[in-house]
Tab-separated table of C-alpha atoms and ligand atoms in Angstrom:
chain	number	residue	atom	x	y	z
A	1	UNK	CA	0.109	-0.019	-0.171
A	2	UNK	CA	2.572	2.356	-0.841
A	3	UNK	CA	1.100	6.069	-0.610
A	4	UNK	CA	3.974	8.566	-0.245
A	5	UNK	CA	2.878	12.513	0.540
A	6	UNK	CA	4.946	15.265	-0.659
A	7	UNK	CA	4.659	18.600	1.332
A	8	UNK	CA	6.091	21.908	1.043
A	9	UNK	CA	8.229	22.669	4.548
A	10	UNK	CA	8.214	26.397	4.519
A	11	UNK	CA	5.676	29.077	2.992
A	12	UNK	CA	5.303	27.441	-0.633
A	13	UNK	CA	7.189	27.663	-3.691
A	14	UNK	CA	9.626	24.917	-2.387
A	15	UNK	CA	9.823	23.740	-5.691
A	16	UNK	CA	7.374	20.728	-5.250
A	17	UNK	CA	6.404	20.633	-8.890
A	18	UNK	CA	9.815	19.347	-9.886
A	19	UNK	CA	10.107	16.930	-7.257
A	20	UNK	CA	6.711	15.574	-7.792
A	21	UNK	CA	7.383	15.537	-11.588
A	22	UNK	CA	10.287	13.467	-10.971
A	23	UNK	CA	8.653	11.188	-8.119
A	24	UNK	CA	5.999	10.355	-10.517
A	25	UNK	CA	7.930	8.229	-12.638
A	26	UNK	CA	7.782	5.944	-9.834
A	27	UNK	CA	3.940	6.460	-9.165
A	28	UNK	CA	1.027	5.104	-10.970
A	29	UNK	CA	-1.177	7.875	-9.693
A	30	UNK	CA	-0.755	11.372	-8.699
A	31	UNK	CA	-3.343	13.090	-6.371
A	32	UNK	CA	-3.958	16.471	-4.994
A	33	UNK	CA	-5.463	16.916	-1.842
A	34	UNK	CA	-5.991	20.632	-0.734
A	35	UNK	CA	-5.558	24.035	-1.996
A	36	UNK	CA	-6.847	25.128	-5.524
A	37	UNK	CA	-5.540	27.460	-8.153
A	38	UNK	CA	-3.657	29.784	-5.641
A	39	UNK	CA	-0.726	27.211	-6.315
A	40	UNK	CA	1.736	27.195	-8.986
A	41	UNK	CA	3.819	24.802	-10.025
A	42	UNK	CA	6.509	25.419	-12.385
A	43	UNK	CA	7.981	22.580	-14.436
A	44	UNK	CA	11.107	22.398	-16.927
A	45	UNK	CA	11.288	19.428	-18.912
A	46	UNK	CA	13.414	19.352	-22.058
A	47	UNK	CA	13.930	23.017	-21.657
A	48	UNK	CA	10.408	23.467	-21.895
A	49	UNK	CA	8.522	25.399	-19.215
A	50	UNK	CA	4.805	24.336	-17.998
A	51	UNK	CA	2.996	26.156	-15.063
A	52	UNK	CA	0.115	24.037	-13.513
A	53	UNK	CA	-2.162	25.532	-10.866
A	54	UNK	CA	-4.553	22.704	-10.587
A	55	UNK	CA	-3.955	19.394	-12.375
A	56	UNK	CA	-0.955	17.442	-10.188
A	57	UNK	CA	2.156	17.896	-11.633
A	58	UNK	CA	2.769	14.091	-12.666
A	59	UNK	CA	0.436	15.088	-15.433
A	60	UNK	CA	3.656	15.371	-17.769
A	61	UNK	CA	4.545	11.663	-17.520
A	62	UNK	CA	2.227	9.645	-20.105
A	63	UNK	CA	-0.048	7.293	-19.004
A	64	UNK	CA	0.018	8.279	-15.173
A	65	UNK	CA	-3.583	9.014	-13.420
A	66	UNK	CA	-3.947	12.372	-12.021
A	67	UNK	CA	-6.626	12.662	-9.061
A	68	UNK	CA	-8.073	16.018	-7.943
A	69	UNK	CA	-9.403	14.998	-4.373
A	70	UNK	CA	-12.242	16.127	-2.409
A	71	UNK	CA	-10.326	18.550	-0.220
A	72	UNK	CA	-9.228	20.786	-3.341
A	73	UNK	CA	-11.439	23.896	-4.358
A	74	UNK	CA	-11.941	23.970	-7.936
A	75	UNK	CA	-12.265	26.993	-10.280
A	76	UNK	CA	-13.909	25.139	-13.653
A	77	UNK	CA	-12.749	27.917	-16.016
A	78	UNK	CA	-8.982	27.605	-14.916
A	79	UNK	CA	-9.068	24.021	-14.873
A	80	UNK	CA	-10.534	23.619	-18.506
A	81	UNK	CA	-7.971	26.400	-19.626
A	82	UNK	CA	-5.101	24.339	-18.110
A	83	UNK	CA	-6.489	21.074	-19.637
A	84	UNK	CA	-6.583	22.608	-22.987
A	85	UNK	CA	-2.940	24.103	-22.750
A	86	UNK	CA	-1.658	20.432	-21.652
A	87	UNK	CA	-3.839	18.824	-24.819
A	88	UNK	CA	-1.869	21.153	-27.162
A	89	UNK	CA	1.405	19.762	-25.483
A	90	UNK	CA	0.196	16.270	-25.955
A	91	UNK	CA	-0.691	15.638	-22.613
A	92	UNK	CA	-3.885	13.797	-21.109
A	93	UNK	CA	-4.971	12.099	-24.167
A	94	UNK	CA	-8.242	11.250	-22.859
A	95	UNK	CA	-10.228	12.160	-19.942
A	96	UNK	CA	-10.143	9.228	-18.072
A	97	UNK	CA	-6.394	10.391	-17.137
A	98	UNK	CA	-7.604	12.999	-14.738
A	99	UNK	CA	-10.214	12.010	-12.177
A	100	UNK	CA	-11.993	14.834	-10.438
A	101	UNK	CA	-13.681	14.113	-6.540
A	102	UNK	CA	-17.549	14.203	-6.957
A	103	UNK	CA	-17.183	15.557	-3.222
A	104	UNK	CA	-14.824	18.816	-4.357
A	105	UNK	CA	-16.245	22.125	-3.771
A	106	UNK	CA	-16.461	24.590	-6.540
A	107	UNK	CA	-15.055	28.316	-6.602
A	108	UNK	CA	-17.986	30.593	-7.945
A	109	UNK	CA	-17.319	34.252	-8.904
A	110	UNK	CA	-18.610	35.685	-5.712
A	111	UNK	CA	-15.760	33.670	-3.777
A	112	UNK	CA	-13.173	35.520	-6.240
A	113	UNK	CA	-15.123	39.098	-6.154
A	114	UNK	CA	-15.342	38.841	-1.991
A	115	UNK	CA	-11.708	37.751	-1.591
A	116	UNK	CA	-10.271	40.849	-3.755
A	117	UNK	CA	-12.642	43.336	-2.125
A	118	UNK	CA	-11.641	42.268	1.431
A	119	UNK	CA	-8.095	42.638	0.173
A	120	UNK	CA	-8.497	45.902	-1.188
A	121	UNK	CA	-10.688	47.006	1.989
A	122	UNK	CA	-7.802	45.702	4.336
A	123	UNK	CA	-5.226	48.110	2.595
A	124	UNK	CA	-1.966	47.823	4.430
A	125	UNK	CA	-3.360	45.211	6.597
A	126	UNK	CA	-3.891	42.754	3.960
A	127	UNK	CA	-3.116	38.933	3.803
A	128	UNK	CA	-1.677	39.318	0.332
A	129	UNK	CA	-3.917	36.386	-0.648
A	130	UNK	CA	-3.866	35.260	-4.723
A	131	UNK	CA	-7.418	36.866	-4.934
A	132	UNK	CA	-8.648	33.393	-6.525
A	133	UNK	CA	-11.321	33.329	-4.314
A	134	UNK	CA	-9.815	30.033	-2.099
A	135	UNK	CA	-10.639	31.242	1.380
A	136	UNK	CA	-14.285	32.356	0.637
A	137	UNK	CA	-14.968	28.952	-0.849
A	138	UNK	CA	-13.438	27.058	2.085
A	139	UNK	CA	-15.444	29.085	4.508
A	140	UNK	CA	-18.824	28.348	2.419
A	141	UNK	CA	-17.544	24.651	2.696
A	142	UNK	CA	-17.324	24.994	6.637
A	143	UNK	CA	-20.575	27.146	6.595
A	144	UNK	CA	-22.051	24.106	4.827
A	145	UNK	CA	-23.328	26.414	1.770
A	146	UNK	CA	-20.744	25.546	-0.724
A	147	UNK	CA	-21.428	23.753	-3.841
A	148	UNK	CA	-19.833	20.215	-4.381
A	149	UNK	CA	-19.099	18.832	-7.941
A	150	UNK	CA	-21.998	15.899	-7.650
A	151	UNK	CA	-24.758	18.258	-6.588
A	152	UNK	CA	-23.331	20.770	-9.731
A	153	UNK	CA	-24.109	18.077	-12.082
A	154	UNK	CA	-27.734	18.047	-11.144
A	155	UNK	CA	-29.007	20.908	-12.938
A	156	UNK	CA	-32.318	21.744	-10.438
A	157	UNK	CA	-30.437	21.196	-7.227
A	158	UNK	CA	-27.634	23.575	-8.743
A	159	UNK	CA	-29.817	26.348	-10.016
A	160	UNK	CA	-31.853	26.296	-6.336
A	161	UNK	CA	-28.642	26.346	-4.260
A	162	UNK	CA	-27.047	28.814	-6.461
A	163	UNK	CA	-30.024	31.276	-6.305
A	164	UNK	CA	-30.266	30.999	-2.190
A	165	UNK	CA	-26.545	31.535	-2.115
A	166	UNK	CA	-26.279	34.201	-4.126
A	167	UNK	CA	-28.914	36.412	-2.448
A	168	UNK	CA	-26.605	36.287	0.800
A	169	UNK	CA	-23.641	36.768	-1.196
A	170	UNK	CA	-24.926	39.740	-3.052
A	171	UNK	CA	-26.369	41.188	0.218
A	172	UNK	CA	-22.783	41.080	1.584
A	173	UNK	CA	-20.949	42.230	-1.621
A	174	UNK	CA	-23.256	45.504	-1.753
A	175	UNK	CA	-23.934	46.326	2.430
A	176	UNK	CA	-20.418	45.420	3.609
A	177	UNK	CA	-17.690	45.311	0.845
A	178	UNK	CA	-19.218	48.251	-1.227
A	179	UNK	CA	-19.323	46.129	-4.386
A	180	UNK	CA	-21.811	45.674	-7.048
A	181	UNK	CA	-24.201	42.852	-7.181
A	182	UNK	CA	-23.289	39.998	-9.469
A	183	UNK	CA	-25.724	38.565	-11.660
A	184	UNK	CA	-27.586	35.620	-11.288
A	185	UNK	CA	-28.551	34.585	-14.701
A	186	UNK	CA	-25.111	35.215	-16.187
A	187	UNK	CA	-23.324	33.019	-13.391
A	188	UNK	CA	-26.222	30.249	-13.823
A	189	UNK	CA	-25.263	30.229	-17.831
A	190	UNK	CA	-21.390	30.072	-17.362
A	191	UNK	CA	-21.576	26.941	-15.066
A	192	UNK	CA	-24.121	25.462	-16.812
A	193	UNK	CA	-21.591	25.737	-19.803
A	194	UNK	CA	-19.021	23.924	-17.926
A	195	UNK	CA	-20.784	20.888	-16.844
A	196	UNK	CA	-20.618	18.728	-20.059
A	197	UNK	CA	-16.859	19.318	-19.865
A	198	UNK	CA	-16.398	18.394	-16.047
A	199	UNK	CA	-18.975	15.261	-16.036
A	200	UNK	CA	-16.469	12.765	-17.826
A	201	UNK	CA	-13.681	13.555	-15.110
A	202	UNK	CA	-16.064	12.944	-12.162
A	203	UNK	CA	-15.833	10.310	-10.076
A	204	UNK	CA	-15.806	8.949	-6.094
A	205	UNK	CA	-12.102	9.521	-6.168
A	206	UNK	CA	-11.958	7.967	-2.556
A	207	UNK	CA	-12.976	4.472	-3.594
A	208	UNK	CA	-10.995	4.868	-6.667
A	209	UNK	CA	-7.683	5.242	-4.609
A	210	UNK	CA	-8.601	3.021	-2.112
A	211	UNK	CA	-8.952	0.161	-4.385
A	212	UNK	CA	-6.081	1.134	-6.275
A	213	UNK	CA	-3.751	1.229	-3.035
A	214	UNK	CA	-5.296	-2.285	-2.290
A	215	UNK	CA	-4.376	-3.361	-5.698
A	216	UNK	CA	-0.891	-2.091	-4.681
A	217	UNK	CA	-0.714	0.584	-6.986
A	218	UNK	CA	1.807	3.445	-6.226
A	219	UNK	CA	0.443	6.816	-5.177
A	220	UNK	CA	1.683	10.213	-4.991
A	221	UNK	CA	-0.007	12.735	-2.778
A	222	UNK	CA	0.756	16.164	-3.677
A	223	UNK	CA	0.346	19.046	-1.372
A	224	UNK	CA	-0.018	22.772	-2.352
A	225	UNK	CA	1.440	25.706	-0.554
A	226	UNK	CA	3.314	24.770	2.669
A	227	UNK	CA	3.379	24.271	6.169
A	228	UNK	CA	3.654	27.724	7.227
A	229	UNK	CA	0.704	28.184	5.437
A	230	UNK	CA	-1.372	25.810	7.285
A	231	UNK	CA	-4.393	27.397	8.499
A	232	UNK	CA	-3.790	25.786	12.056
A	233	UNK	CA	0.009	25.403	12.066
A	234	UNK	CA	1.150	28.428	9.932
A	235	UNK	CA	1.553	31.900	10.742
A	236	UNK	CA	-2.107	32.498	11.160
A	237	UNK	CA	-4.031	34.743	10.193
A	238	UNK	CA	-1.304	34.941	7.153
A	239	UNK	CA	-1.928	31.536	6.031
A	240	UNK	CA	-3.883	29.950	3.455
A	241	UNK	CA	-7.568	28.766	3.998
A	242	UNK	CA	-6.994	25.058	4.218
A	243	UNK	CA	-4.638	22.445	5.881
A	244	UNK	CA	-1.693	21.883	4.146
A	245	UNK	CA	0.102	19.431	6.509
A	246	UNK	CA	0.650	15.431	5.661
A	247	UNK	CA	-2.400	14.634	7.658
A	248	UNK	CA	-4.592	16.664	5.396
A	249	UNK	CA	-3.806	14.163	2.704
A	250	UNK	CA	-6.103	11.672	4.114
A	251	UNK	CA	-9.171	13.872	4.728
A	252	UNK	CA	-8.551	15.524	1.447
A	253	UNK	CA	-8.581	12.138	-0.664
A	254	UNK	CA	-10.794	10.187	1.700
A	255	UNK	CA	-7.777	7.511	2.109
A	256	UNK	CA	-7.305	6.316	5.772
A	257	UNK	CA	-3.868	7.127	7.642
A	258	UNK	CA	-2.611	3.533	7.749
A	259	UNK	CA	-2.411	3.836	4.348
A	260	UNK	CA	0.111	6.409	3.954
A	261	UNK	CA	3.629	4.749	3.765
A	262	UNK	CA	5.935	7.953	3.782
A	263	UNK	CA	6.238	11.515	3.792
A	264	UNK	CA	8.882	13.537	2.281
A	265	UNK	CA	9.280	17.230	2.583
A	266	UNK	CA	10.398	19.553	0.084
A	267	UNK	CA	12.454	22.503	1.260
A	268	UNK	CA	14.621	25.444	-0.366
A	269	UNK	CA	17.931	25.894	0.504
A	270	UNK	CA	16.972	29.423	1.767
A	271	UNK	CA	13.578	30.803	2.531
A	272	UNK	CA	10.710	32.676	0.516
A	273	UNK	CA	7.270	33.661	0.922
A	274	UNK	CA	4.695	35.372	-0.916
A	275	UNK	CA	2.098	37.939	0.555
A	276	UNK	CA	2.309	39.561	4.120
A	277	UNK	CA	3.011	38.059	7.262
A	278	UNK	CA	5.732	37.288	9.739
A	279	UNK	CA	9.077	36.077	8.258
A	280	UNK	CA	12.216	35.980	10.881
A	281	UNK	CA	14.886	35.309	8.761
A	282	UNK	CA	13.869	37.940	6.004
A	283	UNK	CA	16.758	39.667	4.117
A	284	UNK	CA	15.434	43.450	3.330
A	285	UNK	CA	18.609	44.364	1.836
A	286	UNK	CA	20.796	43.625	-1.430
A	287	UNK	CA	21.286	40.298	-0.438
A	288	UNK	CA	17.878	39.726	-0.259
A	289	UNK	CA	17.354	41.139	-3.877
A	290	UNK	CA	20.055	39.003	-5.318
A	291	UNK	CA	18.464	36.032	-3.941
A	292	UNK	CA	15.293	37.014	-5.272
A	293	UNK	CA	17.052	37.614	-9.076
A	294	UNK	CA	19.479	34.701	-8.959
A	295	UNK	CA	16.581	32.358	-7.517
A	296	UNK	CA	13.975	33.684	-10.244
A	297	UNK	CA	11.721	34.269	-7.255
A	298	UNK	CA	8.494	35.647	-8.632
A	299	UNK	CA	5.269	34.214	-8.168
A	300	UNK	CA	4.271	31.219	-10.662
A	301	UNK	CA	0.602	32.159	-10.029
A	302	UNK	CA	0.523	36.032	-9.381
A	303	UNK	CA	3.836	37.275	-10.563
A	304	UNK	CA	4.513	38.859	-7.464
A	305	UNK	CA	8.319	38.744	-6.210
A	306	UNK	CA	8.901	36.733	-3.570
A	307	UNK	CA	10.280	38.030	-0.390
A	308	UNK	CA	13.622	36.130	0.398
A	309	UNK	CA	15.722	35.094	3.565
A	310	UNK	CA	18.101	32.534	5.020
A	311	UNK	CA	17.580	29.409	5.706
A	312	UNK	CA	15.590	28.932	8.924
A	313	UNK	CA	15.933	25.723	10.733
A	314	UNK	CA	13.252	26.199	13.407
A	315	UNK	CA	10.675	26.650	10.458
A	316	UNK	CA	11.748	23.386	8.921
A	317	UNK	CA	12.102	21.448	12.512
A	318	UNK	CA	8.414	22.523	13.108
A	319	UNK	CA	7.644	21.006	9.664
A	320	UNK	CA	9.515	17.700	9.980
A	321	UNK	CA	7.761	17.435	13.329
A	322	UNK	CA	4.011	18.266	12.002
A	323	UNK	CA	4.354	16.209	8.967
A	324	UNK	CA	6.272	13.018	10.114
A	325	UNK	CA	8.798	13.698	7.307
A	326	UNK	CA	10.759	10.841	6.753
A	327	UNK	CA	13.262	12.905	4.581
A	328	UNK	CA	13.799	15.982	2.815
A	329	UNK	CA	14.231	17.168	-0.917
A	330	UNK	CA	16.501	20.268	-1.108
A	331	UNK	CA	16.044	22.719	-3.922
A	332	UNK	CA	17.804	25.360	-5.385
A	333	UNK	CA	21.186	24.809	-3.729
A	334	UNK	CA	22.877	26.225	-6.855
A	335	UNK	CA	21.279	29.436	-6.233
A	336	UNK	CA	23.392	30.241	-3.271
A	337	UNK	CA	26.763	29.757	-5.301
A	338	UNK	CA	28.697	32.694	-4.681
A	339	UNK	CA	27.329	33.822	-1.264
A	340	UNK	CA	29.934	33.876	1.332
A	341	UNK	CA	29.432	33.260	4.166
A	342	UNK	CA	25.948	31.472	4.298
A	343	UNK	CA	24.189	31.561	7.217
A	344	UNK	CA	21.761	29.324	8.946
A	345	UNK	CA	19.088	30.437	11.540
A	346	UNK	CA	18.921	27.724	14.601
A	347	UNK	CA	16.770	29.495	17.150
A	348	UNK	CA	15.232	32.735	17.952
A	349	UNK	CA	16.074	35.132	20.743
A	350	UNK	CA	12.830	36.659	22.108
A	351	UNK	CA	13.091	39.088	25.381
A	352	UNK	CA	16.098	37.332	26.818
A	353	UNK	CA	14.864	33.937	26.067
A	354	UNK	CA	16.103	31.485	23.572
A	355	UNK	CA	13.422	29.821	21.491
A	356	UNK	CA	13.858	26.354	19.853
A	357	UNK	CA	10.110	25.856	18.567
A	358	UNK	CA	8.291	28.132	16.097
A	359	UNK	CA	5.913	30.485	18.253
A	360	UNK	CA	2.097	30.795	17.823
A	361	UNK	CA	2.124	34.276	19.301
A	362	UNK	CA	1.798	37.110	16.798
A	363	UNK	CA	3.476	39.428	19.305
A	364	UNK	CA	6.475	37.138	19.654
A	365	UNK	CA	6.699	36.757	16.136
A	366	UNK	CA	6.899	40.142	15.843
A	367	UNK	CA	9.492	41.007	18.308
A	368	UNK	CA	11.999	37.644	17.884
A	369	UNK	CA	15.496	37.935	16.567
A	370	UNK	CA	16.924	35.049	14.769
A	371	UNK	CA	20.112	33.474	16.188
A	372	UNK	CA	22.357	32.500	13.262
A	373	UNK	CA	25.556	30.255	12.559
A	374	UNK	CA	27.825	30.882	9.640
A	375	UNK	CA	29.137	28.528	6.972
A	376	UNK	CA	31.687	29.201	4.296
A	377	UNK	CA	30.410	29.735	0.796
A	378	UNK	CA	31.354	28.229	-2.724
A	379	UNK	CA	31.701	29.594	-5.986
A	380	UNK	CA	31.666	26.746	-8.272
A	381	UNK	CA	28.640	26.142	-10.576
A	382	UNK	CA	26.661	23.178	-8.915
A	383	UNK	CA	24.298	22.103	-11.845
A	384	UNK	CA	26.289	18.991	-13.400
A	385	UNK	CA	26.571	17.508	-9.857
A	386	UNK	CA	24.839	14.029	-9.779
A	387	UNK	CA	26.119	12.725	-6.465
A	388	UNK	CA	26.996	14.503	-3.407
A	389	UNK	CA	30.519	13.723	-4.027
A	390	UNK	CA	30.195	16.008	-7.230
A	391	UNK	CA	29.632	19.037	-5.090
A	392	UNK	CA	32.149	21.375	-3.747
A	393	UNK	CA	33.204	20.462	-0.240
A	394	UNK	CA	31.451	23.453	1.380
A	395	UNK	CA	28.129	22.783	-0.358
A	396	UNK	CA	28.655	19.474	0.973
A	397	UNK	CA	29.124	20.568	4.380
A	398	UNK	CA	26.313	23.077	3.975
A	399	UNK	CA	23.858	20.066	2.916
A	400	UNK	CA	25.262	17.715	6.012
A	401	UNK	CA	24.638	20.772	8.415
A	402	UNK	CA	21.213	21.385	7.180
A	403	UNK	CA	20.412	17.397	7.924
A	404	UNK	CA	21.900	17.827	11.285
A	405	UNK	CA	19.949	21.089	12.554
A	406	UNK	CA	16.581	19.957	10.856
A	407	UNK	CA	16.843	16.264	11.894
A	408	UNK	CA	15.849	14.953	8.831
A	409	UNK	CA	17.988	13.143	5.835
A	410	UNK	CA	18.250	14.442	2.398
A	411	UNK	CA	16.627	12.155	-0.385
A	412	UNK	CA	17.039	14.549	-2.786
A	413	UNK	CA	19.270	17.555	-3.775
A	414	UNK	CA	18.170	19.824	-6.688
A	415	UNK	CA	20.738	21.921	-8.273
A	416	UNK	CA	18.937	23.491	-11.348
A	417	UNK	CA	15.833	23.676	-12.761
A	418	UNK	CA	15.748	20.858	-14.968
A	419	UNK	CA	14.658	17.324	-14.376
A	420	UNK	CA	17.747	16.086	-14.925
A	421	UNK	CA	19.752	18.439	-12.637
A	422	UNK	CA	19.078	16.544	-9.286
A	423	UNK	CA	20.865	14.341	-6.810
A	424	UNK	CA	18.914	11.402	-5.837
A	425	UNK	CA	20.110	10.076	-2.423
A	426	UNK	CA	17.056	7.813	-1.709
A	427	UNK	CA	13.731	6.845	-3.350
A	428	UNK	CA	10.639	7.366	-0.930
A	429	UNK	CA	8.696	4.535	-2.748
A	430	UNK	CA	11.699	1.904	-2.060
A	431	UNK	CA	11.061	-0.808	0.770
A	432	UNK	CA	7.123	-0.628	0.241
B	501	IMP	P1	-4.927	32.417	-0.501
B	501	IMP	O1	-4.481	31.073	-0.300
B	501	IMP	O2	-4.785	33.245	-2.173
B	501	IMP	O3	-6.104	32.763	0.217
B	501	IMP	O4	-3.411	33.215	0.093
B	501	IMP	C1	-3.296	33.133	1.560
B	501	IMP	C2	-1.623	33.446	1.397
B	501	IMP	O5	-1.010	31.749	1.059
B	501	IMP	C3	-1.159	34.506	0.485
B	501	IMP	O6	0.051	35.022	1.468
B	501	IMP	C4	-0.415	33.750	-0.695
B	501	IMP	O7	0.533	34.476	-1.221
B	501	IMP	C5	-0.175	32.496	0.122
B	501	IMP	N1	-0.075	31.423	-1.005
B	501	IMP	C6	-1.301	30.777	-1.396
B	501	IMP	N2	-1.039	29.837	-2.306
B	501	IMP	C7	0.528	29.726	-2.529
B	501	IMP	C8	1.609	29.035	-3.204
B	501	IMP	O8	0.988	28.054	-3.748
B	501	IMP	N3	2.927	29.495	-2.858
B	501	IMP	C9	3.193	30.347	-2.090
B	501	IMP	N4	2.230	31.200	-1.321
B	501	IMP	C10	0.904	30.948	-1.592
């Protein structure tokens, strides 16, 4: 029953897309369990760049089945644009290769309108959401007024549910957010137009995955965002509106905890975050700018520049513990080439105390200072390395030190954007 979860150990954008794409070769099925098109996974295969937002990153491998689990929120217009683009590339040759949960919730135009209007009204205090309607869709799921795929396929049910929900949404948009009401007939017609295309993909993906695992098929469960954006364990309220941690792979796909055989964490060799919120090791100087430029740290979804800083071992230890990470895949090590010294944050200082765990309190997060240790850098390019021994001694020492301070062994090290620019140390599917 090999089901391996891949999850981000920082604030997202760790390079999960590339790692999932590589691991997908060893899997039969690749499933997403939460988030929506707030995610952006950039893949470079044979020099060609593909950005995916909803379809799991395994889609570039011929014959693999991709699953969008019940925990994902789906914007149908975005999904179809992505499928069209993939088909132009010769991927997803038939509908059976993409299965969509009948229990997933749909993102509606009023979710996007509410997300964007709230951010505008928050001004300086904004969360910095992607504006894709993710938060309001999860709110409706919890409020039990969301529209699920299975019910969307039933025209009478859908029209009635949409009418009653839109009365409430339009009142809220007008009175609270000072926005214009949205047109019920227009949205009904637009979404009716999506139905025939969505229907062939829709299935009970929980049953499908369960049967596949009983049949010893290998499943890769792909998380969106990262651990520090988890609604419970992240830097609340500057988080996304779903649980991003490995535990959510069960609730977000319908498989049971004992069916998960391993968790691999993706971690960047430094730290980045998009949007607002605490970021203890942020570099607001020329070094931060250099990391941003050298690492091409611009959001795959919104194009926003990512904030950059040193590797934060407190953050990654938090992620290793919460997710039960068996090992880490380190990405973008090559971006650190030329920096000397390189710093690693190993703890925080707050009010005369040394903190070794990531704090919950916003006030503590605002007031703490990172404690750093320094390691010597290297100047050699890394992208030709295919084993740890091929790396310059100082780069090897950096990787080994990261293993020590995070408490997790390295399973992969990525030294460039391409599929082949990777050092594979252990395969998470081995032994299962
Ligand atoms: P939302 O998910 O659009 O509600 O945005 C909430 C926060 O999560 C914002 O800070 C976003 O920038 C961040 N976020 C959402 N998705 C991603 C992602 O895939 N990578 C990095 N940050 C993300």
